[in-house]
PDB file of C-alpha atoms and ligand atoms in Angstrom:
ATOM      1  CA  MET A   1     -16.473   9.303  43.592  1.00 80.00           C
ATOM      2  CA  SER A   2     -14.565   9.330  40.301  1.00 90.00           C
ATOM      3  CA  ILE A   3     -13.335  12.612  38.858  1.00 94.00           C
ATOM      4  CA  LEU A   4     -15.942  12.232  36.102  1.00 96.00           C
ATOM      5  CA  GLU A   5     -18.745  11.858  38.637  1.00 96.00           C
ATOM      6  CA  LEU A   6     -17.466  14.844  40.587  1.00 96.00           C
ATOM      7  CA  ILE A   7     -17.311  17.163  37.571  1.00 98.00           C
ATOM      8  CA  LYS A   8     -20.620  15.828  36.294  1.00 97.00           C
ATOM      9  CA  THR A   9     -22.356  16.420  39.609  1.00 97.00           C
ATOM     10  CA  ARG A  10     -21.085  19.975  39.756  1.00 97.00           C
ATOM     11  CA  THR A  11     -22.009  20.612  36.126  1.00 98.00           C
ATOM     12  CA  GLU A  12     -25.486  19.144  36.461  1.00 97.00           C
ATOM     13  CA  SER A  13     -26.202  21.125  39.623  1.00 98.00           C
ATOM     14  CA  HIS A  14     -25.945  24.173  37.354  1.00 98.00           C
ATOM     15  CA  ASN A  15     -28.110  22.506  34.683  1.00 98.00           C
ATOM     16  CA  ALA A  16     -25.130  22.543  32.361  1.00 98.00           C
ATOM     17  CA  THR A  17     -23.722  19.942  29.970  1.00 98.00           C
ATOM     18  CA  LEU A  18     -20.283  18.408  30.375  1.00 98.00           C
ATOM     19  CA  VAL A  19     -18.366  18.003  27.125  1.00 98.00           C
ATOM     20  CA  ALA A  20     -15.392  15.688  27.677  1.00 98.00           C
ATOM     21  CA  VAL A  21     -12.571  17.009  25.513  1.00 98.00           C
ATOM     22  CA  SER A  22     -10.798  13.906  24.240  1.00 98.00           C
ATOM     23  CA  LYS A  23      -8.340  15.443  21.745  1.00 97.00           C
ATOM     24  CA  THR A  24      -5.073  13.486  21.432  1.00 97.00           C
ATOM     25  CA  LYS A  25      -6.479  10.728  23.676  1.00 97.00           C
ATOM     26  CA  PRO A  26      -6.950   7.166  22.403  1.00 98.00           C
ATOM     27  CA  ASN A  27     -10.268   5.378  22.005  1.00 98.00           C
ATOM     28  CA  VAL A  28      -9.710   3.244  25.119  1.00 98.00           C
ATOM     29  CA  ASP A  29      -9.676   6.380  27.253  1.00 98.00           C
ATOM     30  CA  ILE A  30     -12.878   7.604  25.644  1.00 98.00           C
ATOM     31  CA  LEU A  31     -14.570   4.228  26.149  1.00 98.00           C
ATOM     32  CA  GLU A  32     -13.671   4.303  29.805  1.00 97.00           C
ATOM     33  CA  LEU A  33     -15.783   7.444  30.248  1.00 98.00           C
ATOM     34  CA  TYR A  34     -18.402   6.190  27.800  1.00 98.00           C
ATOM     35  CA  ASN A  35     -18.849   3.131  30.010  1.00 97.00           C
ATOM     36  CA  GLN A  36     -19.572   5.507  32.894  1.00 97.00           C
ATOM     37  CA  ASN A  37     -22.365   7.001  30.800  1.00 97.00           C
ATOM     38  CA  GLN A  38     -20.570  10.041  29.395  1.00 98.00           C
ATOM     39  CA  ARG A  39     -21.996  10.772  25.916  1.00 98.00           C
ATOM     40  CA  HIS A  40     -20.776  14.256  24.927  1.00 98.00           C
ATOM     41  CA  PHE A  41     -17.222  14.383  23.619  1.00 98.00           C
ATOM     42  CA  GLY A  42     -15.303  17.245  22.017  1.00 98.00           C
ATOM     43  CA  GLU A  43     -12.412  17.336  19.551  1.00 98.00           C
ATOM     44  CA  ASN A  44     -10.590  20.209  17.919  1.00 97.00           C
ATOM     45  CA  ARG A  45      -9.066  18.509  14.865  1.00 98.00           C
ATOM     46  CA  VAL A  46     -11.327  17.378  12.065  1.00 98.00           C
ATOM     47  CA  GLN A  47      -9.357  14.301  11.012  1.00 98.00           C
ATOM     48  CA  GLU A  48      -9.215  13.029  14.571  1.00 98.00           C
ATOM     49  CA  LEU A  49     -12.917  13.709  15.059  1.00 98.00           C
ATOM     50  CA  VAL A  50     -13.805  11.748  11.916  1.00 98.00           C
ATOM     51  CA  ASP A  51     -11.579   8.797  12.879  1.00 98.00           C
ATOM     52  CA  LYS A  52     -13.095   8.631  16.349  1.00 98.00           C
ATOM     53  CA  TYR A  53     -16.647   8.989  15.059  1.00 98.00           C
ATOM     54  CA  GLU A  54     -16.060   6.053  12.717  1.00 98.00           C
ATOM     55  CA  SER A  55     -14.537   3.748  15.299  1.00 98.00           C
ATOM     56  CA  LEU A  56     -16.565   4.515  18.435  1.00 98.00           C
ATOM     57  CA  PRO A  57     -20.224   3.894  19.429  1.00 98.00           C
ATOM     58  CA  LYS A  58     -22.756   5.752  17.328  1.00 98.00           C
ATOM     59  CA  ASP A  59     -24.717   7.206  20.238  1.00 98.00           C
ATOM     60  CA  ILE A  60     -21.891   9.601  21.107  1.00 98.00           C
ATOM     61  CA  TYR A  61     -22.646  13.299  20.573  1.00 98.00           C
ATOM     62  CA  TRP A  62     -19.575  14.772  18.885  1.00 99.00           C
ATOM     63  CA  HIS A  63     -18.697  18.428  19.392  1.00 98.00           C
ATOM     64  CA  GLN A  64     -16.276  20.278  17.132  1.00 98.00           C
ATOM     65  CA  ILE A  65     -14.808  22.704  19.676  1.00 98.00           C
ATOM     66  CA  GLY A  66     -11.750  24.241  18.022  1.00 94.00           C
ATOM     67  CA  HIS A  67     -11.196  26.609  15.137  1.00 95.00           C
ATOM     68  CA  LEU A  68     -12.712  25.122  11.978  1.00 97.00           C
ATOM     69  CA  GLN A  69     -11.495  25.699   8.434  1.00 97.00           C
ATOM     70  CA  LYS A  70     -14.124  26.043   5.723  1.00 98.00           C
ATOM     71  CA  ASN A  71     -12.629  23.326   3.535  1.00 98.00           C
ATOM     72  CA  LYS A  72     -12.979  20.767   6.367  1.00 98.00           C
ATOM     73  CA  VAL A  73     -16.657  21.303   7.118  1.00 98.00           C
ATOM     74  CA  LYS A  74     -17.691  18.633   4.617  1.00 98.00           C
ATOM     75  CA  TYR A  75     -15.987  15.878   6.615  1.00 98.00           C
ATOM     76  CA  ILE A  76     -17.944  16.482   9.814  1.00 98.00           C
ATOM     77  CA  ALA A  77     -21.246  17.689   8.334  1.00 98.00           C
ATOM     78  CA  PRO A  78     -22.781  14.174   8.184  1.00 98.00           C
ATOM     79  CA  PHE A  79     -22.615  13.568  11.922  1.00 98.00           C
ATOM     80  CA  VAL A  80     -21.436  16.505  14.060  1.00 98.00           C
ATOM     81  CA  HIS A  81     -23.736  17.359  16.977  1.00 98.00           C
ATOM     82  CA  LEU A  82     -22.601  20.931  17.638  1.00 98.00           C
ATOM     83  CA  ILE A  83     -19.949  23.229  16.142  1.00 98.00           C
ATOM     84  CA  HIS A  84     -18.717  25.573  18.892  1.00 98.00           C
ATOM     85  CA  ALA A  85     -16.234  27.966  17.337  1.00 97.00           C
ATOM     86  CA  VAL A  86     -18.041  29.586  14.402  1.00 98.00           C
ATOM     87  CA  ASP A  87     -16.448  32.963  13.798  1.00 97.00           C
ATOM     88  CA  SER A  88     -17.167  34.158  10.261  1.00 97.00           C
ATOM     89  CA  TRP A  89     -20.018  34.593   7.829  1.00 97.00           C
ATOM     90  CA  GLU A  90     -18.104  32.574   5.213  1.00 97.00           C
ATOM     91  CA  LEU A  91     -17.893  29.641   7.630  1.00 98.00           C
ATOM     92  CA  ILE A  92     -21.625  29.903   8.324  1.00 98.00           C
ATOM     93  CA  THR A  93     -22.533  29.782   4.633  1.00 98.00           C
ATOM     94  CA  THR A  94     -20.215  26.801   4.142  1.00 98.00           C
ATOM     95  CA  ILE A  95     -21.866  24.954   7.022  1.00 98.00           C
ATOM     96  CA  GLN A  96     -25.267  25.808   5.523  1.00 98.00           C
ATOM     97  CA  LYS A  97     -24.241  24.334   2.168  1.00 98.00           C
ATOM     98  CA  GLU A  98     -22.784  21.125   3.618  1.00 98.00           C
ATOM     99  CA  ALA A  99     -25.703  20.672   6.013  1.00 98.00           C
ATOM    100  CA  ALA A 100     -28.146  20.968   3.099  1.00 98.00           C
ATOM    101  CA  LYS A 101     -26.191  18.377   1.107  1.00 98.00           C
ATOM    102  CA  ASN A 102     -26.521  15.995   4.041  1.00 98.00           C
ATOM    103  CA  ASN A 103     -30.163  16.830   4.609  1.00 98.00           C
ATOM    104  CA  ARG A 104     -29.383  17.949   8.124  1.00 98.00           C
ATOM    105  CA  ILE A 105     -29.837  20.963  10.325  1.00 98.00           C
ATOM    106  CA  ILE A 106     -26.499  21.668  11.998  1.00 98.00           C
ATOM    107  CA  SER A 107     -26.364  23.385  15.373  1.00 98.00           C
ATOM    108  CA  ILE A 108     -23.732  26.058  15.860  1.00 98.00           C
ATOM    109  CA  LEU A 109     -22.402  28.419  18.501  1.00 98.00           C
ATOM    110  CA  LEU A 110     -20.860  31.762  17.598  1.00 98.00           C
ATOM    111  CA  GLN A 111     -17.448  32.294  19.130  1.00 98.00           C
ATOM    112  CA  VAL A 112     -17.038  35.665  20.785  1.00 97.00           C
ATOM    113  CA  LYS A 113     -13.632  37.100  21.532  1.00 96.00           C
ATOM    114  CA  ILE A 114     -13.667  37.724  25.266  1.00 95.00           C
ATOM    115  CA  ALA A 115      -9.964  37.339  26.090  1.00 92.00           C
ATOM    116  CA  GLU A 116      -7.517  40.193  26.145  1.00 85.00           C
ATOM    117  CA  GLU A 117      -4.864  38.159  24.335  1.00 78.00           C
ATOM    118  CA  GLU A 118      -4.471  38.904  20.643  1.00 72.00           C
ATOM    119  CA  SER A 119      -4.050  35.299  19.534  1.00 62.00           C
ATOM    120  CA  LYS A 120      -7.532  34.055  20.309  1.00 62.00           C
ATOM    121  CA  PHE A 121     -10.072  33.510  17.549  1.00 86.00           C
ATOM    122  CA  GLY A 122     -13.556  34.878  17.750  1.00 95.00           C
ATOM    123  CA  LEU A 123     -15.891  37.673  16.758  1.00 97.00           C
ATOM    124  CA  SER A 124     -15.759  41.155  18.215  1.00 96.00           C
ATOM    125  CA  LEU A 125     -19.023  42.326  19.741  1.00 96.00           C
ATOM    126  CA  SER A 126     -19.826  44.431  16.686  1.00 97.00           C
ATOM    127  CA  GLU A 127     -19.015  41.597  14.262  1.00 97.00           C
ATOM    128  CA  LEU A 128     -21.246  39.334  16.344  1.00 98.00           C
ATOM    129  CA  GLU A 129     -24.091  41.800  16.117  1.00 97.00           C
ATOM    130  CA  VAL A 130     -23.758  42.039  12.315  1.00 97.00           C
ATOM    131  CA  ILE A 131     -23.860  38.258  11.923  1.00 98.00           C
ATOM    132  CA  ILE A 132     -26.793  37.793  14.297  1.00 97.00           C
ATOM    133  CA  HIS A 133     -28.625  40.531  12.446  1.00 96.00           C
ATOM    134  CA  LYS A 134     -28.108  38.751   9.128  1.00 96.00           C
ATOM    135  CA  LEU A 135     -29.102  35.379  10.554  1.00 96.00           C
ATOM    136  CA  THR A 136     -32.302  36.616  12.147  1.00 93.00           C
ATOM    137  CA  ASN A 137     -33.371  38.752   9.164  1.00 94.00           C
ATOM    138  CA  ASP A 138     -32.769  36.002   6.678  1.00 90.00           C
ATOM    139  CA  PRO A 139     -32.467  32.656   8.479  1.00 92.00           C
ATOM    140  CA  LEU A 140     -30.523  29.856   6.827  1.00 97.00           C
ATOM    141  CA  ALA A 141     -32.681  26.733   6.565  1.00 98.00           C
ATOM    142  CA  ASN A 142     -30.030  24.232   7.650  1.00 98.00           C
ATOM    143  CA  ILE A 143     -28.391  26.181  10.480  1.00 98.00           C
ATOM    144  CA  LEU A 144     -29.619  26.340  14.046  1.00 98.00           C
ATOM    145  CA  VAL A 145     -27.947  29.034  16.143  1.00 98.00           C
ATOM    146  CA  CYS A 146     -27.871  27.645  19.671  1.00 98.00           C
ATOM    147  CA  GLY A 147     -25.856  30.285  21.497  1.00 98.00           C
ATOM    148  CA  LEU A 148     -22.383  31.643  22.125  1.00 98.00           C
ATOM    149  CA  MET A 149     -18.963  30.261  22.941  1.00 98.00           C
ATOM    150  CA  GLY A 150     -15.906  31.909  24.438  1.00 97.00           C
ATOM    151  CA  MET A 151     -12.437  31.269  25.783  1.00 95.00           C
ATOM    152  CA  ALA A 152     -11.078  33.259  28.690  1.00 95.00           C
ATOM    153  CA  SER A 153      -7.493  34.486  28.848  1.00 93.00           C
ATOM    154  CA  PHE A 154      -4.869  31.951  29.851  1.00 91.00           C
ATOM    155  CA  THR A 155      -4.042  33.518  33.211  1.00 92.00           C
ATOM    156  CA  ASP A 156      -4.152  32.864  36.956  1.00 92.00           C
ATOM    157  CA  ASN A 157      -5.881  36.193  37.429  1.00 95.00           C
ATOM    158  CA  HIS A 158      -9.241  35.039  38.773  1.00 95.00           C
ATOM    159  CA  ASP A 159     -10.829  38.490  38.550  1.00 97.00           C
ATOM    160  CA  GLN A 160      -9.879  38.892  34.916  1.00 96.00           C
ATOM    161  CA  VAL A 161     -11.271  35.474  33.950  1.00 97.00           C
ATOM    162  CA  LYS A 162     -14.431  36.245  35.876  1.00 98.00           C
ATOM    163  CA  GLU A 163     -14.811  39.536  34.018  1.00 97.00           C
ATOM    164  CA  GLU A 164     -14.408  37.788  30.674  1.00 97.00           C
ATOM    165  CA  PHE A 165     -16.967  35.087  31.492  1.00 98.00           C
ATOM    166  CA  THR A 166     -19.361  37.747  32.751  1.00 98.00           C
ATOM    167  CA  LEU A 167     -18.925  39.648  29.488  1.00 97.00           C
ATOM    168  CA  LEU A 168     -19.995  36.552  27.557  1.00 98.00           C
ATOM    169  CA  LYS A 169     -22.995  36.028  29.827  1.00 98.00           C
ATOM    170  CA  THR A 170     -24.207  39.626  29.545  1.00 98.00           C
ATOM    171  CA  THR A 171     -23.639  39.554  25.779  1.00 98.00           C
ATOM    172  CA  PHE A 172     -25.697  36.364  25.565  1.00 98.00           C
ATOM    173  CA  ASP A 173     -28.508  37.892  27.633  1.00 98.00           C
ATOM    174  CA  ARG A 174     -28.573  41.010  25.495  1.00 98.00           C
ATOM    175  CA  ILE A 175     -28.593  39.096  22.180  1.00 98.00           C
ATOM    176  CA  LYS A 176     -31.241  36.745  23.521  1.00 98.00           C
ATOM    177  CA  THR A 177     -33.528  39.591  24.570  1.00 98.00           C
ATOM    178  CA  ILE A 178     -33.162  41.522  21.324  1.00 97.00           C
ATOM    179  CA  TYR A 179     -33.017  38.792  18.692  1.00 97.00           C
ATOM    180  CA  PHE A 180     -34.222  35.472  20.122  1.00 96.00           C
ATOM    181  CA  PRO A 181     -36.813  36.224  22.815  1.00 96.00           C
ATOM    182  CA  GLU A 182     -39.131  33.455  21.677  1.00 94.00           C
ATOM    183  CA  ASN A 183     -36.520  31.065  20.344  1.00 95.00           C
ATOM    184  CA  GLU A 184     -35.925  28.108  22.651  1.00 96.00           C
ATOM    185  CA  SER A 185     -32.891  26.870  20.724  1.00 98.00           C
ATOM    186  CA  PHE A 186     -30.807  29.919  21.527  1.00 98.00           C
ATOM    187  CA  LYS A 187     -29.847  28.846  25.043  1.00 98.00           C
ATOM    188  CA  GLU A 188     -26.212  27.769  25.261  1.00 98.00           C
ATOM    189  CA  ILE A 189     -23.203  29.559  26.701  1.00 98.00           C
ATOM    190  CA  SER A 190     -20.168  27.354  26.112  1.00 98.00           C
ATOM    191  CA  MET A 191     -17.433  28.491  28.477  1.00 98.00           C
ATOM    192  CA  GLY A 192     -15.112  26.920  31.030  1.00 98.00           C
ATOM    193  CA  MET A 193     -12.247  24.419  30.726  1.00 97.00           C
ATOM    194  CA  SER A 194     -10.302  22.302  33.238  1.00 97.00           C
ATOM    195  CA  GLY A 195      -8.796  25.275  35.044  1.00 96.00           C
ATOM    196  CA  ASP A 196     -11.850  27.476  35.222  1.00 96.00           C
ATOM    197  CA  TYR A 197     -15.000  25.393  34.748  1.00 98.00           C
ATOM    198  CA  LEU A 198     -16.304  26.031  38.282  1.00 97.00           C
ATOM    199  CA  LEU A 199     -15.937  29.764  37.875  1.00 98.00           C
ATOM    200  CA  ALA A 200     -17.575  29.500  34.443  1.00 98.00           C
ATOM    201  CA  LEU A 201     -20.558  27.650  35.933  1.00 98.00           C
ATOM    202  CA  GLU A 202     -20.922  30.342  38.579  1.00 98.00           C
ATOM    203  CA  CYS A 203     -20.894  32.941  35.803  1.00 98.00           C
ATOM    204  CA  GLY A 204     -23.701  31.238  33.875  1.00 98.00           C
ATOM    205  CA  SER A 205     -22.069  28.636  31.643  1.00 98.00           C
ATOM    206  CA  THR A 206     -24.451  26.018  30.237  1.00 98.00           C
ATOM    207  CA  MET A 207     -21.727  23.913  28.657  1.00 98.00           C
ATOM    208  CA  VAL A 208     -18.225  23.276  29.972  1.00 98.00           C
ATOM    209  CA  ARG A 209     -15.446  21.775  27.844  1.00 98.00           C
ATOM    210  CA  VAL A 210     -13.174  19.792  30.137  1.00 98.00           C
ATOM    211  CA  GLY A 211     -10.155  17.848  28.879  1.00 98.00           C
ATOM    212  CA  SER A 212      -7.032  17.415  30.992  1.00 97.00           C
ATOM    213  CA  LEU A 213      -8.888  17.179  34.295  1.00 97.00           C
ATOM    214  CA  LEU A 214     -10.705  14.091  32.977  1.00 97.00           C
ATOM    215  CA  PHE A 215      -8.068  12.484  30.777  1.00 96.00           C
ATOM    216  CA  GLY A 216      -4.788  13.674  32.287  1.00 92.00           C
ATOM    217  CA  SER A 217      -2.423  16.155  30.715  1.00 91.00           C
ATOM    218  CA  ARG A 218      -1.698  16.035  26.998  1.00 86.00           C
TER     219      ARG A 218
HETATM  220  C1  PLP B   1      -8.395  21.690  24.533  1.00 82.45           C
HETATM  221  C2  PLP B   1      -9.602  22.536  24.632  1.00 82.45           C
HETATM  222  C3  PLP B   1     -10.405  22.520  25.793  1.00 82.45           C
HETATM  223  C4  PLP B   1     -10.085  21.698  27.021  1.00 82.45           C
HETATM  224  O1  PLP B   1      -8.948  22.158  27.669  1.00 82.45           O
HETATM  225  P1  PLP B   1      -8.485  21.570  29.087  1.00 82.45           P
HETATM  226  O2  PLP B   1      -7.712  22.671  29.704  1.00 82.45           O
HETATM  227  O3  PLP B   1      -7.670  20.363  28.796  1.00 82.45           O
HETATM  228  O4  PLP B   1      -9.700  21.243  29.857  1.00 82.45           O
HETATM  229  C5  PLP B   1     -11.548  23.308  25.791  1.00 82.45           C
HETATM  230  N1  PLP B   1     -11.889  24.074  24.736  1.00 82.45           N
HETATM  231  C6  PLP B   1     -11.146  24.110  23.610  1.00 82.45           C
HETATM  232  C7  PLP B   1     -11.586  24.968  22.478  1.00 82.45           C
HETATM  233  C8  PLP B   1      -9.980  23.347  23.519  1.00 82.45           C
HETATM  234  O5  PLP B   1      -9.252  23.396  22.395  1.00 82.45           O
END
């Protein structure tokens, strides 16, 4: 069994989606997985995402997984499948505007700060609540909120990572119950990377973002 098949089997047994994180890797590496039927790929730099979208097969679902600057939204708006790391109201309104220009509805995940480390992007729980409140009171026509995304601390401390993933899962469940009980689109919890995707799946992840385990170290 190839490493792709192994990770895919584990991911699918939890009814989750595997996003192959191909940042810094050349098209030949991506095609190798594509030829084994992998269709979801993730990038964190807009220019690289656009270049790869233009040169690779058009049935790939492209995920923007990293921090996104407002002034770059226009480049990915025509084709992006899902934007994972949305962490401000200003970014949401920019995505709305660019999606409308392209006559598209763009799917997004709201990034929640679950790690202890200061450096990580993401919304605090109260900021999240404010944004969800706004979005559900006055929905934006070209934005589809599909769930939450988070990044655990970069640590070997298994218990800490587990706590952080569990925080994202319980936050998702709470938001779902209060704001989206009848909304079938709000269903994704994007968490888990090469080092912790199994733990993330056990904690309720529906989408893992795996790079180095599939493509080798960067
Ligand atoms: C690079 C990256 C990943 C994948 O990391 P690996 O440890 O290589 O699996 C996942 N999510 C985000 C946001 C990333 O930037």
